Amino acid sequence: MKKISVVIFLSMLLSVANAQISIGVEGGVSSSSLTTDISNRTATVIRSKIGYSVDIPIEIKIKSWLHLEVLPGLIQKNYSIDRINSFAGVYDTHINRFVQLPIMVKIVRGKRVQISGEIGTFCGRWLSGYLKGRIPDIFSASNINGANGQTAENLSLKEYSEKYMFNSIRDNRYEFGWIMGIGSQYHLSNTYKLLFTFTYSQCLSNMQKEYYVHQAGQYNRTITFSAGSMICF
Amino acid sequence: MMKITLIVFVIALSLELTSCKKNSGPIPSANSPINFRDVFEQFWNQMNTNYVYWDIDTTNWDNVYRKYSSIFGTLDLKNNNDIKKSIGYFRQITDGLIGSHYAINFIPTTIKDSFVFPAADRKIHMTNFHSPFLFSSIDSGYLDSGFCTGSYITISQQRIFAMSGTIQNKLLYFSCSQFALQEAYNAMGNNTLKKVIQYFFNQLQNAPANIKGIIIDVRNNSGGNIEDINFFLGQFIDRPLQFGYTRYKGGSGRLDYTPWITAKVLPQKMSKPLNLPIEVLADNYSISLAEAVTMVIRAMPRSIFIGEPTWGATGPITLNAVYNDGQFSVPNFLSVFTSSAEFKYIDGKIYEGTGFTPDISIPFNLAAAMSGKDQQLEAAVNLIR
């Protein structure tokens, strides 16, 4: 049994060693949202925000229909916590930049024009963050007289825009999850090809460390649309 | 002991009715609890979300859960003795919280007159504890003839007093027992408090040449309406004056905060910059907005603070819905009164729980006060020559 396992493993290595390798560059847009419990927050929604993604796809053709893909790259996972209804105008946007390493198995069909489906896992590190928002200034309170003679209280909104300060107790700088995608490739020649990809990734790791009991998790969910080109060796 | 309990009750009641806050209104709540375990779970969870001092409070809130979750599980929500017993547990749970506005009021009929007020419980056990003193009863003796006094009953049915006049024809003096000055000023009809405010503003804007300084007295002042900070202190400046920063809970997590935003006083129409020295008198019973007023004045040029450290309730309060933090309730059982914002003074320090400290410390002297001598006011008068 042990002898058969070694043979299978060596065969796979030989397959990879003899496989065609492609490498390229790819860029596109990301759209992220944060999954967390905000049921206790009045008039509040979490909205997706657009960001960018750029990666270096490395593809190993194991079989004509089976590829292994590794995509080291940078991606923004942005979202906004927005107030609605009478609090509309108040928001807190988080712009987060990650370095990410997805590894996927890709099934490819076609010759010159190919379609593909891929699934795999990813890991990453949260590199930096930025906050932009608008919030009522509690000390700006002033009374305004309504048409009905009653007095209402008014708070002006104050804007902020600054780098996110990481908190070592709270923030989990590493993430992992699963990823899947569909795409198409167009072979310009035996050497060059264009690629178009749509991916969906779901973090399984919490953006926050578990620093207190019964803590609600915060998970990133991201879709990307990318286009790029590759050279086949 | 009974006298101390009464003092604490009066402070708690006036604090809740008057503190640095916007209008009262519905406090958010979850579903009505079905047992004491539920009461505790809702209270403990809502504290995670709504209490703004978790970054500096040393209370181990997880240990509170581990210890008291099972204790509350043994209590019966239908048993009056257990309901009364729960007050003691809530007192134990919260006794270390630094939030000095923090208070729990109870709703069940058997305990509706009970409350938990950790800051007051701490202060009455301090070695230099003294009862609040009605300085207006002796300070009128220091004012030149022609001074004015007035009162007003606020929308929340609080009677507030104010007094203004000159001292030794060289100092302009103003004191008030709480802050609802703009409300009184804009109230329909005449009220005597409005006259005091008008007198003071007129003197301020058209100070005679003999006036060498200003004294603002917020001793024994339990705070009040936030808008007064601009309405009153905006009269002293002609450009925005930054006096600190505020931040709020930015998410449901215990350490989820918004960035710090600047806290400024805005000049009012027709205001002129103050070109005179200004002194603020505050004491251990200067609470909430009274502390903010003290800190704003101290941020002005040529200013000085005389008296005692303030109460330490520096975080302003508004409806929970504005920031999704601050005051909250457990339906049919309790409501929690607590700050909506964490406040940091312009010097970068947070004075919550400790109080803002005077430049010139003059502890309250009961014997002197009972003989008609206000040592703190005299020190302020003697500073300006």
Coordinates of C-alpha atoms in Angstrom, one line a residue:
Chain A
M1 CA 0.0 0.0 0.0
K2 CA 2.8 2.3 0.9
K3 CA 4.6 1.5 -2.4
I4 CA 1.5 2.3 -4.4
S5 CA 1.0 5.7 -2.7
V6 CA 4.6 6.6 -3.5
V7 CA 4.1 5.7 -7.1
I8 CA 1.0 7.8 -7.4
F9 CA 2.7 10.7 -5.7
L10 CA 5.7 10.5 -8.0
S11 CA 3.5 10.3 -11.1
M12 CA 1.7 13.5 -10.0
L13 CA 5.0 15.2 -9.5
L14 CA 6.2 14.1 -13.0
S15 CA 2.9 15.4 -14.4
V16 CA 3.4 18.8 -12.9
A17 CA 7.0 18.9 -13.8
N18 CA 6.2 18.2 -17.4
A19 CA 3.1 20.4 -17.4
Q20 CA 2.8 23.6 -19.4
I21 CA 3.1 26.7 -17.2
S22 CA 1.4 30.0 -17.9
I23 CA 2.0 33.3 -16.1
G24 CA 0.4 36.6 -16.6
V25 CA -1.1 39.7 -15.0
E26 CA -4.7 40.4 -14.3
G27 CA -6.7 43.3 -12.9
G28 CA -10.2 44.2 -12.2
V29 CA -12.9 45.4 -9.8
S30 CA -13.9 43.9 -6.5
S31 CA -17.2 44.3 -4.7
S32 CA -17.2 43.4 -1.0
S33 CA -19.6 43.2 1.9
L34 CA -19.3 42.4 5.5
T35 CA -21.4 39.7 7.1
T36 CA -22.1 40.4 10.7
D37 CA -25.0 40.9 13.1
I38 CA -26.4 44.4 13.1
S39 CA -29.9 43.5 14.2
N40 CA -29.4 45.7 17.3
R41 CA -28.5 48.8 15.4
T42 CA -31.4 51.2 14.5
A43 CA -31.7 52.3 10.8
T44 CA -28.4 50.7 9.8
V45 CA -27.5 48.7 6.7
I46 CA -24.2 47.3 5.4
R47 CA -23.5 48.1 1.8
S48 CA -21.0 46.7 -0.6
K49 CA -18.3 49.0 -1.9
I50 CA -16.2 48.8 -5.1
G51 CA -12.5 48.3 -4.9
Y52 CA -9.7 46.9 -7.1
S53 CA -8.0 43.6 -7.5
V54 CA -4.7 42.9 -9.2
D55 CA -2.9 39.6 -9.3
I56 CA -0.3 37.5 -11.0
P57 CA -2.1 34.3 -12.2
I58 CA 0.2 31.3 -12.4
E59 CA -1.4 28.4 -14.2
I60 CA -0.1 24.8 -14.4
K61 CA -1.7 22.7 -17.0
I62 CA -1.8 19.2 -15.6
K63 CA -4.1 17.9 -18.3
S64 CA -5.8 19.6 -21.2
W65 CA -8.9 20.0 -19.1
L66 CA -7.4 20.2 -15.6
H67 CA -5.3 23.2 -14.5
L68 CA -3.9 24.2 -11.1
E69 CA -4.0 28.0 -10.6
V70 CA -2.3 30.2 -8.0
L71 CA -3.1 33.9 -8.0
P72 CA -1.0 35.9 -5.6
G73 CA -2.2 39.5 -5.6
L74 CA -3.6 42.5 -3.9
I75 CA -7.3 43.1 -3.4
Q76 CA -9.5 45.7 -1.7
K77 CA -12.4 44.5 0.4
N78 CA -14.4 47.6 1.0
Y79 CA -17.8 48.0 2.7
S80 CA -19.8 50.8 4.2
I81 CA -22.0 50.9 7.3
D82 CA -24.8 53.3 6.3
R83 CA -27.6 54.9 8.3
I84 CA -30.9 55.1 6.6
N85 CA -34.3 56.9 7.0
S86 CA -34.1 59.9 9.2
F87 CA -30.3 59.2 9.7
A88 CA -29.5 59.1 6.0
G89 CA -26.3 60.9 5.2
V90 CA -24.4 59.3 8.1
Y91 CA -22.0 56.6 7.0
D92 CA -18.8 54.8 7.9
T93 CA -16.9 53.4 4.9
H94 CA -14.0 50.9 5.4
I95 CA -11.4 50.6 2.7
N96 CA -9.3 47.5 3.4
R97 CA -6.3 46.2 1.4
F98 CA -5.3 42.6 1.5
V99 CA -2.5 40.6 0.0
Q100 CA -4.1 37.3 -1.0
L101 CA -3.1 33.9 -2.2
P102 CA -5.9 31.8 -3.8
I103 CA -5.1 28.3 -4.9
M104 CA -7.7 26.7 -7.2
V105 CA -8.3 23.7 -9.3
K106 CA -9.6 24.7 -12.7
I107 CA -11.7 22.7 -15.2
V108 CA -11.2 23.9 -18.7
R109 CA -13.2 23.1 -21.9
G110 CA -12.6 24.3 -25.5
K111 CA -9.8 25.0 -27.8
R112 CA -9.1 28.5 -29.0
V113 CA -12.0 29.9 -26.9
Q114 CA -12.2 28.2 -23.6
I115 CA -14.6 28.4 -20.7
S116 CA -13.6 27.3 -17.2
G117 CA -14.8 26.7 -13.7
E118 CA -12.6 26.8 -10.7
I119 CA -12.8 26.2 -7.0
G120 CA -10.3 26.3 -4.2
T121 CA -9.1 28.0 -1.1
F122 CA -7.3 31.3 -0.2
C123 CA -5.3 32.8 2.5
G124 CA -4.4 36.4 3.0
R125 CA -3.1 39.2 5.2
W126 CA -4.9 42.5 6.0
L127 CA -2.3 45.0 5.0
S128 CA -4.0 48.4 5.7
G129 CA -7.2 50.1 6.1
Y130 CA -8.8 53.6 5.6
L131 CA -11.9 55.1 7.0
K132 CA -14.1 57.7 5.5
G133 CA -17.4 58.8 7.0
R134 CA -19.8 61.3 8.2
I135 CA -21.2 61.4 11.7
P136 CA -23.4 63.8 13.8
D137 CA -21.3 66.0 16.1
I138 CA -23.0 65.9 19.5
F139 CA -21.5 69.2 20.6
S140 CA -22.9 71.0 17.5
A141 CA -26.4 70.8 19.0
S142 CA -28.6 73.7 18.4
N143 CA -32.3 74.4 18.7
I144 CA -34.4 75.2 15.6
N145 CA -37.9 76.5 15.7
G146 CA -40.4 74.5 13.7
A147 CA -43.3 76.0 11.7
N148 CA -45.7 74.6 14.3
G149 CA -44.0 76.6 17.1
Q150 CA -42.3 73.5 18.5
T151 CA -38.5 73.4 19.0
A152 CA -36.4 70.7 17.4
E153 CA -32.8 69.9 18.0
N154 CA -30.3 69.9 15.2
L155 CA -26.9 68.2 15.0
S156 CA -24.5 69.0 12.2
L157 CA -22.6 66.2 10.4
K158 CA -18.8 66.1 10.6
E159 CA -16.7 64.3 8.1
Y160 CA -13.6 62.2 8.7
S161 CA -11.1 60.6 6.5
E162 CA -8.1 58.8 8.0
K163 CA -5.9 55.8 8.2
Y164 CA -7.4 52.8 10.1
M165 CA -5.5 52.1 13.3
F166 CA -5.1 48.4 13.9
N167 CA -5.9 47.2 17.4
S168 CA -3.8 44.1 18.3
I169 CA -6.5 42.9 20.8
R170 CA -9.4 43.3 18.3
D171 CA -8.1 42.8 14.7
N172 CA -7.3 39.5 13.1
R173 CA -4.8 40.4 10.4
Y174 CA -4.9 37.0 8.7
E175 CA -7.7 35.5 6.8
F176 CA -8.6 32.3 4.9
G177 CA -11.7 31.0 3.1
W178 CA -13.0 29.4 0.0
I179 CA -13.2 30.8 -3.5
M180 CA -14.9 29.8 -6.7
G181 CA -15.1 31.2 -10.1
I182 CA -16.0 31.0 -13.8
G183 CA -14.1 32.4 -16.7
S184 CA -13.1 32.4 -20.3
Q185 CA -9.8 32.4 -22.1
Y186 CA -9.1 33.4 -25.7
H187 CA -5.9 32.0 -27.2
L188 CA -4.3 34.7 -29.4
S189 CA -1.6 32.2 -30.3
N190 CA 0.1 29.2 -28.8
T191 CA 1.9 31.6 -26.5
Y192 CA -0.4 34.3 -25.6
K193 CA -4.0 34.2 -24.2
L194 CA -6.5 36.7 -22.8
L195 CA -8.5 35.8 -19.8
F196 CA -11.8 37.1 -18.2
T197 CA -12.7 35.9 -14.8
F198 CA -15.5 36.2 -12.3
T199 CA -14.9 34.9 -8.7
Y200 CA -16.8 34.7 -5.5
S201 CA -14.9 34.3 -2.2
Q202 CA -16.2 33.8 1.3
C203 CA -14.0 34.3 4.3
L204 CA -14.2 31.5 6.9
S205 CA -12.0 33.5 9.3
N206 CA -13.4 36.3 11.5
M207 CA -12.0 39.8 10.8
Q208 CA -11.8 40.1 14.6
K209 CA -10.0 38.0 17.1
E210 CA -12.2 36.4 19.7
Y211 CA -11.5 38.8 22.5
Y212 CA -14.7 38.4 24.5
V213 CA -17.3 35.7 25.0
H214 CA -20.4 35.5 22.8
Q215 CA -18.8 37.8 20.2
A216 CA -20.5 38.1 16.8
G217 CA -18.3 37.4 13.9
Q218 CA -17.4 39.7 11.0
Y219 CA -16.8 38.0 7.7
N220 CA -15.8 39.4 4.3
R221 CA -17.6 38.3 1.2
T222 CA -16.1 39.4 -2.2
I223 CA -16.8 39.2 -5.9
T224 CA -14.4 40.2 -8.5
F225 CA -14.5 40.8 -12.3
S226 CA -11.0 40.6 -13.8
A227 CA -9.4 40.7 -17.2
G228 CA -5.8 39.9 -18.1
S229 CA -3.3 38.2 -20.3
M230 CA -0.9 35.3 -19.9
I231 CA 2.2 33.9 -21.6
C232 CA 2.3 30.2 -22.0
F233 CA 5.7 28.4 -21.6
Chain B
M1 CA -26.2 56.9 56.4
M2 CA -29.7 57.9 55.5
K3 CA -28.6 61.4 54.7
I4 CA -25.9 60.1 52.4
T5 CA -28.4 57.8 50.7
L6 CA -30.7 60.8 50.2
I7 CA -27.8 62.9 48.7
V8 CA -27.0 60.1 46.3
F9 CA -30.6 59.7 45.3
V10 CA -31.0 63.5 44.6
I11 CA -27.8 63.5 42.5
A12 CA -28.9 60.4 40.5
L13 CA -32.3 61.9 39.9
S14 CA -31.0 65.3 38.9
L15 CA -28.3 63.8 36.8
E16 CA -30.7 61.7 34.8
L17 CA -33.1 64.5 34.3
T18 CA -30.6 67.2 33.4
S19 CA -27.4 65.7 32.1
C20 CA -25.6 66.8 29.1
K21 CA -28.2 65.3 26.7
K22 CA -30.7 65.8 24.0
N23 CA -34.4 65.2 24.4
S24 CA -35.5 62.1 26.2
G25 CA -37.3 59.5 24.1
P26 CA -37.8 55.8 23.5
I27 CA -34.8 53.8 24.6
P28 CA -34.1 50.7 22.4
S29 CA -34.8 47.4 23.9
A30 CA -34.9 43.7 22.9
N31 CA -37.8 41.4 23.6
S32 CA -39.4 41.2 27.1
P33 CA -37.3 38.7 29.2
I34 CA -39.1 35.6 30.3
N35 CA -36.8 34.8 33.2
F36 CA -33.9 36.3 35.1
R37 CA -31.3 34.6 32.9
D38 CA -32.9 36.5 30.0
V39 CA -32.7 39.7 32.0
F40 CA -29.0 39.2 32.6
E41 CA -28.2 38.1 29.1
Q42 CA -29.9 41.1 27.5
F43 CA -28.2 43.5 30.0
W44 CA -24.8 41.9 29.5
N45 CA -25.0 41.8 25.7
Q46 CA -26.3 45.4 25.4
M47 CA -23.5 46.6 27.6
N48 CA -21.0 45.2 25.1
T49 CA -22.6 47.2 22.3
N50 CA -23.7 50.4 24.0
Y51 CA -21.1 51.2 26.8
V52 CA -18.5 53.5 25.3
Y53 CA -15.6 53.0 27.8
W54 CA -14.5 49.5 27.2
D55 CA -11.2 50.6 25.9
I56 CA -10.2 52.2 29.3
D57 CA -12.5 50.5 31.8
T58 CA -10.8 47.8 33.8
T59 CA -14.0 45.8 34.6
N60 CA -13.6 42.2 33.4
W61 CA -16.9 41.9 31.6
D62 CA -16.3 38.3 30.6
N63 CA -15.7 37.3 34.2
V64 CA -19.0 39.1 35.1
Y65 CA -20.7 36.8 32.6
R66 CA -19.0 33.7 33.9
K67 CA -19.9 34.5 37.5
Y68 CA -23.3 36.0 37.3
S69 CA -25.0 34.1 34.5
S70 CA -25.6 31.1 36.7
I71 CA -26.4 33.3 39.7
F72 CA -29.2 35.0 37.8
G73 CA -30.3 31.6 36.6
T74 CA -31.2 30.7 40.1
L75 CA -33.5 33.8 40.6
D76 CA -37.2 33.7 39.9
L77 CA -38.6 36.7 38.0
K78 CA -42.0 36.1 39.7
N79 CA -40.6 36.2 43.2
N80 CA -40.4 39.7 44.8
N81 CA -37.6 38.7 47.1
D82 CA -35.5 37.6 44.2
I83 CA -36.4 40.8 42.3
K84 CA -35.1 42.8 45.3
K85 CA -32.0 40.6 45.6
S86 CA -31.1 41.2 42.0
I87 CA -30.5 44.9 42.8
G88 CA -27.5 43.9 44.9
Y89 CA -26.1 41.8 42.1
F90 CA -26.4 44.6 39.6
R91 CA -24.7 46.8 42.1
Q92 CA -21.8 44.3 42.4
I93 CA -21.6 43.9 38.7
T94 CA -21.3 47.6 37.9
D95 CA -19.4 48.9 40.9
G96 CA -16.1 49.3 39.0
L97 CA -17.5 50.9 35.9
I98 CA -15.8 54.3 35.3
G99 CA -18.7 55.8 33.4
S100 CA -19.8 58.5 35.8
H101 CA -23.2 59.2 34.3
Y102 CA -23.9 55.4 34.5
A103 CA -27.0 54.5 36.4
I104 CA -29.6 51.7 36.4
N105 CA -33.2 52.4 37.2
F106 CA -35.7 49.6 37.8
I107 CA -39.2 49.1 36.4
P108 CA -40.9 46.4 38.5
T109 CA -43.2 48.0 41.0
T110 CA -41.5 46.4 44.0
I111 CA -38.2 48.1 43.1
K112 CA -39.1 51.1 41.1
D113 CA -37.7 53.5 43.7
S114 CA -34.3 51.6 43.7
F115 CA -31.4 52.5 41.5
V116 CA -27.7 51.7 41.1
F117 CA -25.3 54.6 40.7
P118 CA -21.7 53.3 40.8
A119 CA -20.0 56.7 40.6
A120 CA -22.0 58.0 43.6
D121 CA -21.3 54.9 45.6
R122 CA -17.6 55.4 45.0
K123 CA -17.6 59.0 45.9
I124 CA -19.4 58.8 49.2
H125 CA -16.7 56.5 50.4
M126 CA -13.9 58.9 49.5
T127 CA -12.1 60.5 52.4
N128 CA -12.8 64.1 51.2
F129 CA -16.4 63.5 50.5
H130 CA -18.8 66.4 51.3
S131 CA -22.4 67.1 50.6
P132 CA -23.4 69.5 47.9
F133 CA -23.8 73.1 49.0
L134 CA -26.1 75.8 47.8
F135 CA -23.5 78.5 47.2
S136 CA -26.2 80.9 45.9
S137 CA -27.4 81.3 49.5
I138 CA -24.2 83.0 50.5
D139 CA -22.8 84.4 47.2
S140 CA -25.4 87.0 46.8
G141 CA -23.7 88.7 49.8
Y142 CA -20.6 89.2 47.6
L143 CA -22.5 90.8 44.7
D144 CA -22.8 94.6 44.3
S145 CA -26.3 96.0 44.5
G146 CA -28.3 95.7 41.4
F147 CA -27.5 92.0 40.8
C148 CA -30.3 89.9 39.4
T149 CA -31.6 86.4 40.0
G150 CA -34.1 84.3 38.2
S151 CA -35.6 80.9 37.8
Y152 CA -37.3 78.8 35.1
I153 CA -39.1 75.4 35.1
T154 CA -37.8 73.3 32.2
I155 CA -39.7 71.1 29.9
S156 CA -38.6 68.2 32.1
Q157 CA -40.1 70.0 35.1
Q158 CA -36.8 70.9 36.7
R159 CA -36.5 74.3 38.4
I160 CA -33.2 76.0 37.5
F161 CA -31.8 79.1 39.1
A162 CA -29.3 81.7 37.9
M163 CA -27.7 84.8 39.3
S164 CA -25.6 87.5 37.7
G165 CA -24.0 90.7 38.8
T166 CA -20.8 92.5 39.5
I167 CA -18.4 92.0 42.5
Q168 CA -16.4 94.9 43.8
N169 CA -17.3 96.7 40.6
K170 CA -14.5 94.9 38.8
L171 CA -15.7 91.4 38.1
L172 CA -18.7 90.2 36.2
Y173 CA -20.3 87.1 37.8
F174 CA -22.7 84.4 36.5
S175 CA -23.9 81.2 38.1
C176 CA -26.6 78.7 37.3
S177 CA -27.8 75.5 39.0
Q178 CA -28.3 73.6 35.7
F179 CA -28.1 74.2 32.0
A180 CA -31.3 74.9 30.1
L181 CA -30.4 78.5 29.3
Q182 CA -31.3 78.5 25.6
E183 CA -34.6 76.8 26.4
A184 CA -35.4 79.5 29.0
Y185 CA -34.2 82.2 26.6
N186 CA -36.4 81.0 23.8
A187 CA -39.4 80.1 25.9
M188 CA -42.6 81.8 25.1
G189 CA -43.6 84.5 27.5
N190 CA -41.3 86.1 30.0
N191 CA -39.5 84.3 32.7
T192 CA -37.0 85.7 35.3
L193 CA -34.2 83.4 34.1
K194 CA -34.4 85.0 30.7
K195 CA -33.8 88.4 32.3
V196 CA -30.7 87.1 34.1
I197 CA -29.3 85.8 30.8
Q198 CA -30.1 89.0 29.0
Y199 CA -28.4 91.0 31.7
F200 CA -25.2 88.9 31.6
F201 CA -25.0 88.9 27.8
N202 CA -25.5 92.7 27.7
Q203 CA -22.7 93.1 30.3
L204 CA -20.5 90.7 28.4
Q205 CA -20.9 92.4 25.0
N206 CA -20.7 95.9 26.4
A207 CA -18.4 95.5 29.4
P208 CA -17.8 98.8 31.2
A209 CA -14.2 99.8 31.5
N210 CA -14.1 99.0 35.2
I211 CA -14.8 95.3 34.6
K212 CA -11.4 93.5 34.8
G213 CA -12.5 89.9 34.6
I214 CA -15.3 87.3 34.4
I215 CA -16.3 84.6 36.9
I216 CA -18.4 81.7 35.8
D217 CA -19.7 79.6 38.7
V218 CA -20.8 76.0 37.9
R219 CA -20.4 74.6 41.4
N220 CA -23.2 72.2 42.4
N221 CA -24.5 72.2 38.8
S222 CA -25.7 68.9 37.5
G223 CA -25.4 69.7 33.8
G224 CA -28.2 70.0 31.3
N225 CA -28.9 70.6 27.6
I226 CA -26.0 70.3 25.2
E227 CA -27.0 73.2 23.1
D228 CA -26.2 75.5 26.0
I229 CA -22.5 75.0 25.3
N230 CA -22.8 76.9 22.1
F231 CA -25.6 79.2 23.2
F232 CA -23.7 80.3 26.4
L233 CA -20.0 79.9 25.6
G234 CA -20.4 80.9 22.0
Q235 CA -20.9 84.4 23.3
F236 CA -17.3 84.6 24.4
I237 CA -15.6 83.8 21.1
D238 CA -15.7 85.0 17.5
R239 CA -14.2 81.9 15.9
P240 CA -14.7 78.2 16.7
L241 CA -12.9 77.0 19.8
Q242 CA -11.7 73.4 19.9
F243 CA -11.8 71.9 23.4
G244 CA -11.5 68.2 22.8
Y245 CA -12.6 65.2 20.7
T246 CA -15.5 62.7 20.8
R247 CA -15.9 59.2 19.4
Y248 CA -18.7 56.8 19.4
K249 CA -19.3 53.0 19.1
G250 CA -18.9 52.2 15.4
G251 CA -20.2 48.6 15.5
S252 CA -21.7 46.0 17.8
G253 CA -18.3 44.8 19.1
R254 CA -17.0 45.8 22.4
L255 CA -14.0 47.7 20.9
D256 CA -15.6 48.9 17.7
Y257 CA -15.2 52.7 17.6
T258 CA -15.5 55.5 15.1
P259 CA -12.5 57.8 14.7
W260 CA -12.1 60.7 17.0
I261 CA -13.8 63.9 15.7
T262 CA -13.1 67.4 17.0
A263 CA -15.3 69.0 19.6
K264 CA -15.7 72.7 19.1
V265 CA -17.7 75.6 20.5
L266 CA -19.2 77.7 17.8
P267 CA -19.5 81.5 18.0
Q268 CA -23.0 82.9 18.2
K269 CA -24.4 85.8 16.1
M270 CA -23.1 89.2 17.3
S271 CA -20.6 87.6 19.7
K272 CA -17.3 89.3 20.4
P273 CA -14.1 87.7 21.5
L274 CA -13.5 87.9 25.2
N275 CA -10.5 90.1 26.0
L276 CA -10.7 89.7 29.7
P277 CA -9.4 87.1 32.1
I278 CA -12.0 84.5 32.9
E279 CA -12.2 82.3 36.0
V280 CA -14.4 79.2 36.3
L281 CA -15.5 77.9 39.7
A282 CA -16.3 74.2 39.8
D283 CA -16.5 71.5 42.5
N284 CA -17.1 67.8 43.1
Y285 CA -20.8 68.4 42.1
S286 CA -20.1 70.1 38.8
I287 CA -21.4 67.3 36.6
S288 CA -21.8 66.5 32.9
L289 CA -22.3 69.8 30.9
A290 CA -21.0 71.8 33.9
E291 CA -17.7 69.9 33.4
A292 CA -17.8 70.5 29.7
V293 CA -18.3 74.3 30.4
T294 CA -15.4 74.2 32.8
M295 CA -13.1 72.5 30.2
V296 CA -14.2 74.9 27.4
I297 CA -13.5 77.9 29.6
R298 CA -10.1 76.5 30.5
A299 CA -9.3 76.2 26.8
M300 CA -9.8 79.9 26.4
P301 CA -6.9 82.3 26.7
R302 CA -6.3 84.0 30.1
S303 CA -8.4 81.4 31.9
I304 CA -8.1 79.6 35.2
F305 CA -10.1 76.9 37.1
I306 CA -10.5 77.3 40.9
G307 CA -12.2 74.8 43.2
E308 CA -12.3 71.0 43.3
P309 CA -12.0 68.2 40.8
T310 CA -15.3 67.8 38.9
W311 CA -17.5 64.8 39.1
G312 CA -16.0 63.0 36.1
A313 CA -19.1 62.5 33.9
T314 CA -17.6 64.0 30.8
G315 CA -19.2 61.8 28.1
P316 CA -22.2 63.6 26.6
I317 CA -25.6 61.8 26.2
T318 CA -28.2 61.7 23.5
L319 CA -30.8 59.2 22.2
N320 CA -29.4 55.7 21.5
A321 CA -30.7 55.8 17.9
V322 CA -28.3 58.7 17.0
Y323 CA -25.1 56.6 17.4
N324 CA -26.5 53.2 18.2
D325 CA -24.9 53.4 21.6
G326 CA -25.5 54.9 25.0
Q327 CA -28.6 54.5 27.1
F328 CA -30.6 51.2 26.7
S329 CA -33.2 49.1 28.4
V330 CA -34.2 45.6 29.2
P331 CA -38.0 45.6 28.7
N332 CA -40.1 45.7 31.8
F333 CA -37.1 45.4 34.1
L334 CA -34.5 48.1 33.9
S335 CA -33.1 51.0 32.0
V336 CA -29.5 52.1 31.8
F337 CA -28.4 55.7 31.6
T338 CA -25.0 56.1 30.2
S339 CA -22.8 58.2 27.9
S340 CA -23.3 58.2 24.1
A341 CA -19.8 59.4 23.4
E342 CA -16.3 59.0 24.8
F343 CA -14.8 62.5 25.3
K344 CA -11.1 63.4 25.3
Y345 CA -10.0 66.8 26.3
I346 CA -7.8 69.0 24.2
D347 CA -4.8 67.9 26.3
G348 CA -5.3 64.3 25.1
K349 CA -6.6 63.0 28.4
I350 CA -9.9 61.4 29.2
Y351 CA -11.2 62.6 32.6
E352 CA -14.2 60.2 32.8
G353 CA -14.4 58.8 36.3
T354 CA -11.6 61.0 37.7
G355 CA -12.9 64.5 37.0
F356 CA -11.2 67.6 35.6
T357 CA -8.7 69.0 38.0
P358 CA -8.4 72.7 39.1
D359 CA -5.4 74.9 38.6
I360 CA -6.0 76.3 42.1
S361 CA -7.3 73.6 44.5
I362 CA -9.5 75.0 47.3
P363 CA -11.4 72.2 49.0
F364 CA -14.9 73.0 50.2
N365 CA -15.0 74.2 53.8
L366 CA -18.3 73.6 55.5
A367 CA -17.6 75.6 58.6
A368 CA -16.6 78.6 56.5
A369 CA -19.6 78.3 54.2
M370 CA -22.0 78.0 57.2
S371 CA -20.5 81.3 58.5
G372 CA -21.2 82.9 55.1
K373 CA -17.7 82.7 53.8
D374 CA -17.2 81.4 50.3
Q375 CA -13.4 80.6 50.2
Q376 CA -13.4 79.5 46.5
L377 CA -15.2 82.7 45.3
E378 CA -12.9 84.9 47.5
A379 CA -9.9 83.3 45.9
A380 CA -11.3 84.0 42.4
V381 CA -12.0 87.7 43.4
N382 CA -8.6 88.2 44.9
L383 CA -6.8 86.9 41.8
I384 CA -8.0 89.8 39.7
R385 CA -6.7 93.1 40.8

